[in-house]
Coordinates of C-alpha atoms (C1' of nucleotides) in Angstrom, one line a residue:
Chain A
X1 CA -18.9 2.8 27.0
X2 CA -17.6 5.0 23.8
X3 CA -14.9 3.2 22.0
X4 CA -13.0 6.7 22.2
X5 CA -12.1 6.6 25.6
X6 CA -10.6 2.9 25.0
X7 CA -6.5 3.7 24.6
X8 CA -5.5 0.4 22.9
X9 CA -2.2 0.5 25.5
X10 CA -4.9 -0.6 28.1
X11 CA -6.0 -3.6 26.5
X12 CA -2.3 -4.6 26.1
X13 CA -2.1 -4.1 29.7
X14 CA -5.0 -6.2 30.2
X15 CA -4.0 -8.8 28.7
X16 CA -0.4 -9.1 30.2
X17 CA -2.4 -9.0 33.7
X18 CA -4.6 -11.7 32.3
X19 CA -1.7 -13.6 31.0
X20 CA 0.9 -13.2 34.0
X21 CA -2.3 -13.0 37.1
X22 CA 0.3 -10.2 38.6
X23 CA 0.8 -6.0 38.5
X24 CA 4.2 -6.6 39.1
X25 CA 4.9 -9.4 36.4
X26 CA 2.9 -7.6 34.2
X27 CA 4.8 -4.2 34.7
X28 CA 8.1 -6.3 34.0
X29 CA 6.8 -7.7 31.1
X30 CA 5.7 -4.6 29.6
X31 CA 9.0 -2.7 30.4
X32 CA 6.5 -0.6 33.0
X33 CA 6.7 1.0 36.5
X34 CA 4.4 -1.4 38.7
X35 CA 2.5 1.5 39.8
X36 CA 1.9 2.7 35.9
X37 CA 0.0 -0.6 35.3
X38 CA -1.8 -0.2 38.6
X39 CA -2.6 2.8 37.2
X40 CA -3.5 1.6 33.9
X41 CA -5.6 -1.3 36.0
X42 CA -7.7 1.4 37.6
X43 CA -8.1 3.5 34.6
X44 CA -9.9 -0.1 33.2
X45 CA -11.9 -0.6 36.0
X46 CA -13.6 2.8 35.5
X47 CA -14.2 2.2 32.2
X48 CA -15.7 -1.4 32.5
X49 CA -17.6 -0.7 35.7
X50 CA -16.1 -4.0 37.1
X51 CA -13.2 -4.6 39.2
X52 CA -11.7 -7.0 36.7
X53 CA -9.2 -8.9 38.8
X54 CA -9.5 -9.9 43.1
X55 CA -6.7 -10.4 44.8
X56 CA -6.4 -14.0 46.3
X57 CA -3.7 -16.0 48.0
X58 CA -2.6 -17.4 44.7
X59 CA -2.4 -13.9 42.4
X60 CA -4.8 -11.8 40.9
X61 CA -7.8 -14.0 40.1
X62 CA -10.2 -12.4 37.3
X63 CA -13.6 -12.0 37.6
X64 CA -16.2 -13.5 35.5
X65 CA -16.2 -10.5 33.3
X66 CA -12.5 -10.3 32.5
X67 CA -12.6 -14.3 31.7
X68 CA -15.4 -13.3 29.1
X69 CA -13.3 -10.3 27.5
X70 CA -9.9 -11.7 27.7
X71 CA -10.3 -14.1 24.8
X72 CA -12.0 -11.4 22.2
X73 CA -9.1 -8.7 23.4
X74 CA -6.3 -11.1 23.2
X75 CA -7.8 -11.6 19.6
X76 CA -8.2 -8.0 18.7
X77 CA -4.7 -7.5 19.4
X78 CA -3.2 -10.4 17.5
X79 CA -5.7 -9.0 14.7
X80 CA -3.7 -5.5 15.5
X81 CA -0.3 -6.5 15.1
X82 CA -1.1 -8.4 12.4
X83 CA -2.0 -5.5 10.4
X84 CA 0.3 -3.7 11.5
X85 CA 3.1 -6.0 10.3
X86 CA 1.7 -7.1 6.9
X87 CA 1.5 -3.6 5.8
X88 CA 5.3 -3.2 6.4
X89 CA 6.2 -7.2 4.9
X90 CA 5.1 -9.6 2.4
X91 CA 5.8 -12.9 2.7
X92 CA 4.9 -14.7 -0.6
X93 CA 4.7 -17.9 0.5
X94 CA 2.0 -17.3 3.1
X95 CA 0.3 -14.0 1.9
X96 CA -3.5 -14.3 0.2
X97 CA -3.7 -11.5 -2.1
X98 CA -5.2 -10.9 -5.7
X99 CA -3.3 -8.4 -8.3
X100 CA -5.3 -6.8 -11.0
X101 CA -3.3 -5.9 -13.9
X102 CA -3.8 -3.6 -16.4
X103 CA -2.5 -4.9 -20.4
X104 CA -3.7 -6.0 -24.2
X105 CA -4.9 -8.6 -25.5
X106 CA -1.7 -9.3 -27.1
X107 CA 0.7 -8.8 -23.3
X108 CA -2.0 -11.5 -21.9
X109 CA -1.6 -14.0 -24.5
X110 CA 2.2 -13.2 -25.0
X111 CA 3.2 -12.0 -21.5
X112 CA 0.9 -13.4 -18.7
X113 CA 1.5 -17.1 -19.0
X114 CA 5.1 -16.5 -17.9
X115 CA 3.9 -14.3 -15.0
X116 CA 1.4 -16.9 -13.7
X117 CA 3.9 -19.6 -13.9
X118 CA 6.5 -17.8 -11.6
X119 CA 3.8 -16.2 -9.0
X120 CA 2.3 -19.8 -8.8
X121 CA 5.9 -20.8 -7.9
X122 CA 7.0 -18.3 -5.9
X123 CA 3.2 -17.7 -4.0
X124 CA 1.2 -20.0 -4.5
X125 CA -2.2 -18.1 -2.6
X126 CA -1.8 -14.9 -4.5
X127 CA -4.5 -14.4 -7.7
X128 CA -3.5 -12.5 -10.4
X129 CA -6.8 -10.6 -12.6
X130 CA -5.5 -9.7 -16.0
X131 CA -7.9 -6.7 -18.1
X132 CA -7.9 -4.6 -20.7
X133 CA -9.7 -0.8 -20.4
X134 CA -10.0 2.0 -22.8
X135 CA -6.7 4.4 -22.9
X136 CA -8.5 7.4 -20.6
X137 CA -9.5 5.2 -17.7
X138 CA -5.8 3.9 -17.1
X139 CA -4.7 6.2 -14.6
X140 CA -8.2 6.8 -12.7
X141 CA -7.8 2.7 -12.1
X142 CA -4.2 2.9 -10.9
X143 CA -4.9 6.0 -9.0
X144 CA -8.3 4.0 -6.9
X145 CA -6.4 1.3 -6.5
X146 CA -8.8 -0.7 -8.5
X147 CA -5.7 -2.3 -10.9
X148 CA -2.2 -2.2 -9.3
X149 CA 0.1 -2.6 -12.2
X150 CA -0.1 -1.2 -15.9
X151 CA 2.4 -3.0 -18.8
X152 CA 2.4 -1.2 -21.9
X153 CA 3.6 2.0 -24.0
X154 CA 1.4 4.0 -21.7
X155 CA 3.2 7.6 -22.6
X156 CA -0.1 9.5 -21.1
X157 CA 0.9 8.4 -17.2
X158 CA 2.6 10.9 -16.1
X159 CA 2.2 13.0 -13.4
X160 CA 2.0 11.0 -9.8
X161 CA 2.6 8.0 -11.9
X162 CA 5.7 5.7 -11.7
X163 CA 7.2 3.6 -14.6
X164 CA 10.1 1.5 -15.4
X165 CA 11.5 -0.2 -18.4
X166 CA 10.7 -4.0 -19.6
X167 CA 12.1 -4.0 -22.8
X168 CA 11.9 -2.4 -26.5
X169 CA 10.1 -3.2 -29.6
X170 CA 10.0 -2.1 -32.8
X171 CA 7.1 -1.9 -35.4
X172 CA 6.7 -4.1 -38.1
X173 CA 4.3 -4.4 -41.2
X174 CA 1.9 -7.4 -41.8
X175 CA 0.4 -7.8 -45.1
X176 CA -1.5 -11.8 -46.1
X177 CA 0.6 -13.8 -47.8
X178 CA -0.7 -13.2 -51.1
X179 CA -0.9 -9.6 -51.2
X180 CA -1.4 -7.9 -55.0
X181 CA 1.1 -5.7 -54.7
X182 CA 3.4 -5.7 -51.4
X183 CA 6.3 -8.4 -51.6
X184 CA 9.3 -9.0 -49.9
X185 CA 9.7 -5.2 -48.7
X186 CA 6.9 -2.0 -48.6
X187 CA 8.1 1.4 -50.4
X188 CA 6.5 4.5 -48.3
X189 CA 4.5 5.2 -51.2
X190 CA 2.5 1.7 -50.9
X191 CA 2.6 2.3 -47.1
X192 CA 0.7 5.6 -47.8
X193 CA -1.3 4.6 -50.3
X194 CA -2.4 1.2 -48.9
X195 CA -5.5 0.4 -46.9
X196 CA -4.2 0.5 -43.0
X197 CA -6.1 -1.9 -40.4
X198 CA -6.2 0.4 -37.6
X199 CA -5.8 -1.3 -33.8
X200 CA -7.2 0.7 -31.0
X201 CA -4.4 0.8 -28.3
X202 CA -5.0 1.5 -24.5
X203 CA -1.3 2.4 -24.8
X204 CA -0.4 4.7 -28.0
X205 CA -3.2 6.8 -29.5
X206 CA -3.5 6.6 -33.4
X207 CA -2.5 10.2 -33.5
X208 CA 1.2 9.4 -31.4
X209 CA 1.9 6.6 -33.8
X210 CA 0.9 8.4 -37.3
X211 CA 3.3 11.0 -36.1
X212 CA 6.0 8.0 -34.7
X213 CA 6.0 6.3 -38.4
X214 CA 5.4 9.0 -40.8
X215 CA 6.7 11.7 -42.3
X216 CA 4.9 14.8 -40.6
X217 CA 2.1 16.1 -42.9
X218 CA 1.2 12.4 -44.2
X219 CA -1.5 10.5 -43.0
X220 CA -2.8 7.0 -43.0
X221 CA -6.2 5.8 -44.6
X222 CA -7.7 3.6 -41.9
X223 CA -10.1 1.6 -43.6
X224 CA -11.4 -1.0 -40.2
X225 CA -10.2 -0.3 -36.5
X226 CA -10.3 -3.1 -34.5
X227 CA -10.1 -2.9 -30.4
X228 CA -7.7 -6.3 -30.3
X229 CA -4.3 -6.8 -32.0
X230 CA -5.6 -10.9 -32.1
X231 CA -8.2 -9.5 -34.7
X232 CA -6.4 -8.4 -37.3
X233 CA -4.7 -12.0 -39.2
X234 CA -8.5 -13.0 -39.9
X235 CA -8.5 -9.3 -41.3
X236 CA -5.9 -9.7 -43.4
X237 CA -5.5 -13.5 -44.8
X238 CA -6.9 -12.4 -48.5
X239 CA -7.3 -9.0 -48.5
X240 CA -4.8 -6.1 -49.6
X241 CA -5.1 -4.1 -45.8
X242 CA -1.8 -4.2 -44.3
X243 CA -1.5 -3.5 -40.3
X244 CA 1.6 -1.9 -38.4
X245 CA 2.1 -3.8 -35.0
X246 CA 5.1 -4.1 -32.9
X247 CA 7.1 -6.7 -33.4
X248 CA 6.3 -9.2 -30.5
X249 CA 2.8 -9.2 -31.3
X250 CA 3.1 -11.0 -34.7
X251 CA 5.6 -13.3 -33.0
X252 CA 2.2 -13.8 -30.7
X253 CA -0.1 -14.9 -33.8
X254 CA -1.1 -18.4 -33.8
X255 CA -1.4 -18.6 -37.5
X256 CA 1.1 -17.0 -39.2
X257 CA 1.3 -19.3 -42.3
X258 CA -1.4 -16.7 -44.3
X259 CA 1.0 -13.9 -43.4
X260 CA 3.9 -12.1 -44.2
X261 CA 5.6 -9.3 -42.5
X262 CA 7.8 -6.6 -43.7
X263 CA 10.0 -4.1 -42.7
X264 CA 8.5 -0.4 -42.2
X265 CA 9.9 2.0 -45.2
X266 CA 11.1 4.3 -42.5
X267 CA 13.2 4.5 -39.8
X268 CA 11.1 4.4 -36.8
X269 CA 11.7 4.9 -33.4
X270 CA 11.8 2.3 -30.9
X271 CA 8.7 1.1 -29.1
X272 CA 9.5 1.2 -25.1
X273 CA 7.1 -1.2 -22.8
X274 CA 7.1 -0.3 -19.4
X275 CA 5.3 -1.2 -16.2
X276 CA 3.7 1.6 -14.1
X277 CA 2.0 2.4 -10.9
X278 CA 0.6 4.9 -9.0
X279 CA 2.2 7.0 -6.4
X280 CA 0.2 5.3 -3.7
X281 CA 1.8 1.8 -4.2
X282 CA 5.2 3.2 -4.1
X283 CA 6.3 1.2 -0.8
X284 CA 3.2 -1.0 -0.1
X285 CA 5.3 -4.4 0.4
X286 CA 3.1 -6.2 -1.7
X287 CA 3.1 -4.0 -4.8
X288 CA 6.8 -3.8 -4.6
X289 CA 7.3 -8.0 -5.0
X290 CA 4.8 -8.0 -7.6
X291 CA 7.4 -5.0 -9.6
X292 CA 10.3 -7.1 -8.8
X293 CA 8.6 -10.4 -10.4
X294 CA 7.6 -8.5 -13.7
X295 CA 11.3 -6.3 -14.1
X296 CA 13.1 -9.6 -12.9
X297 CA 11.0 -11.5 -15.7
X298 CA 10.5 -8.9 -18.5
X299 CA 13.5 -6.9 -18.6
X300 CA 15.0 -6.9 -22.1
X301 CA 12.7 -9.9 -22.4
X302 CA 12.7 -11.7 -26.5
X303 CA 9.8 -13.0 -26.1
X304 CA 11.5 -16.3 -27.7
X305 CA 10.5 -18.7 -24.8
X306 CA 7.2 -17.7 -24.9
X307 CA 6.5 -17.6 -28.2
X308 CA 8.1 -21.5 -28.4
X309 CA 5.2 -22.3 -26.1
X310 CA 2.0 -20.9 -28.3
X311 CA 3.3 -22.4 -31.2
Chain B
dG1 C1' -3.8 20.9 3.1
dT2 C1' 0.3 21.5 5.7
dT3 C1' 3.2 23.4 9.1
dG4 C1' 4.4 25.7 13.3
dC5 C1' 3.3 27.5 17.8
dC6 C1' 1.1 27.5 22.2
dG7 C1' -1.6 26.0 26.2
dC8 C1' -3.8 22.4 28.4
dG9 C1' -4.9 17.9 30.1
dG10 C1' -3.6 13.4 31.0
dA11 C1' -0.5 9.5 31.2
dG12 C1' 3.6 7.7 33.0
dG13 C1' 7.4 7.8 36.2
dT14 C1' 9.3 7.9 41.0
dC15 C1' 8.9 7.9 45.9
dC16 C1' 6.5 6.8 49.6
dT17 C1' 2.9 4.9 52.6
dT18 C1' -0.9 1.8 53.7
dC19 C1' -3.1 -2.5 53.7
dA20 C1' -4.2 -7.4 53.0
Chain C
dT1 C1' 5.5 -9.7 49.9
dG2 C1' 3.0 -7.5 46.6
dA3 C1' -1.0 -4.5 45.3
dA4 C1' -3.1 -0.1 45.7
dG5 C1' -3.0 4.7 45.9
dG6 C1' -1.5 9.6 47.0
dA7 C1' 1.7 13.3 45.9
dC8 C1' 4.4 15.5 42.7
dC9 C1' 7.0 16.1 38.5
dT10 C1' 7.9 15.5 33.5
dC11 C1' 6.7 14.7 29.1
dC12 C1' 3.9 14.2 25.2
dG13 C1' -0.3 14.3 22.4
dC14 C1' -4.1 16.9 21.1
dG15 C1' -6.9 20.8 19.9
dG16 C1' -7.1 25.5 18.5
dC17 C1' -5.2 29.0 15.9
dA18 C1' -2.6 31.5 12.5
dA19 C1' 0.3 31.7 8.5
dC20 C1' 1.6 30.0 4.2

DNA sequence: GTTGCCGCGGAGGTCCTTCA
DNA sequence: TGAAGGACCTCCGCGGCAAC
């Protein structure tokens, strides 16, 4: 037998012969002709060589080879219409599903505890996967279906990409403590001239941010770059490198004691976090709750609550 | 790759008859 | 009484093809 010439409508009818022992009963409980599921009946008998049901005094009575099918079929279609129906719903209570999500270091010591705590409420079987990956390989991930979220300044996302607003930053300058020559504010010429600790963003390229902060023509001197925004207060404490982070993420620093920050000598424009997703999620059920927890949780977030927590 | 058109085959429906 | 099946009609899905 080739599966091809198996129309799924004849295991349905099947199984409502199976399940009622009756043409008739079945036809009424399929919303059928009688003759259309005699029909369908003979159709089946073709196909599996067997008569399938004998009529008796009491109803149709199957024969041994429709007792062994029924079970498997009747299974197959619950299996079916589940599909079918989980595509279209989620149900968080009961769904078993892991989320990867794409953000820094800094968004998964300053954002994900939050996250977890309200998808352990709210679904209590779903995983969530939390990883960082180099700026160019964001959108092929999304776009596989490989991560299904992104949270960050991720201006490169574009086209066939969907994104919506969390919440602003701004940048801020962080300088140790003890700095020779940077106090209470930094003039540009200091910024300029100072030695820069340089982090290397998935989300904004060093090129979008020199030309976000400075003046255009002028120029940074990047003297380390570091992959993790967590890295840079062990760069600084004693030294005279300064670093220019948003905001939140020195609010995220454990030890901030041995550090200072400091306004930015210019006026910069704001830093705008969003999440984004690929085309393909756009109505997947799923995708769409996992959205609404993140806006519902982020959206002109202060960070305030979970910064009380790391400290 | 998508869309629209056309022809064909098959499934489903009704009506009717036959048979167990 | 209810299942099976023949005759006939309608409708729909599918494949092939062309155009974009």
């Amino acid at each position: 037998m080739n599966i091809r010439d198996i129309d799924l409508n004849l295991l349905v009818v099947f199984d409502a012969i199976m399940q009622t022992r009756s043409v008739t009963a079945a036809a009424g409980q399929l919303g059928r002709a009688q003759p259309t599921i005699s029909h369908s009946l003979n159709r089946l008998r073709l196909l599996c060589g067997d008569t399938l049901f004998v009529r008796t005094r009491t109803g149709l009575e199957p024969t041994p080879l429709a007792k062994s099918i029924a079970l498997p079929i009747s299974e197959a279609l619950t299996l079916v219409q589940k599909s079918l129906s989980m595509s279209a719903q989620f149900d968080p209570k009961t769904a078993h599903a892991t989320f990867t999500l794409l953000m820094s270091d800094i968004g998964q010591v300053g954002l994900l505890p939050a996250l977890v705590r309200r998808v352990r409420a709210e679904a209590p079987n779903v995983s969530l996967v939390a990883t960082q990956l180099p700026r160019e390989a964001y959108g092929e991930a999304l776009e596989t279906g490989r991560a299904d979220l992104a949270i960050g300044a991720l201006r490169h996302l574009t086209n066939g990409f969907y994104q919506q607003r969390l919440f602003d930053d701004e940048y801020v300058c962080v300088v140790s403590k003890d700095h020779p020559t940077i106090g209470d504010h930094v003039t540009l010429k200091q910024y300029i001239n100072a030695d820069h600790v340089g982090i290397i963003s998935p989300g904004l390229s060093e090129i979008e941010i020199e030309r976000l902060l400075l003046p255009p023509g002028r120029s940074r001197r990047i003297v380390v770059r570091v992959p993790h925004y967590l890295a840079a207060p062990a760069l600084l404490k004693g030294t005279d490198l300064i670093v220019t982070i948003p905001s939140k993420v020195l609010q995220s620093f454990r030890s901030r004691d041995q550090l200072k920050f400091v306004h930015l000598p210019i006026e910069a424009p704001k830093l705008r976090v969003h999440q984004y997703w690929h085309e393909r999620s756009l109505n997947e059920a799923a995708a769409k709750w996992l959205r609404g927890i993140v806006m519902d949780l982020f959206a002109d977030w202060s960070g305030d609550e979970l910064i009380a927590d790391m400290i």
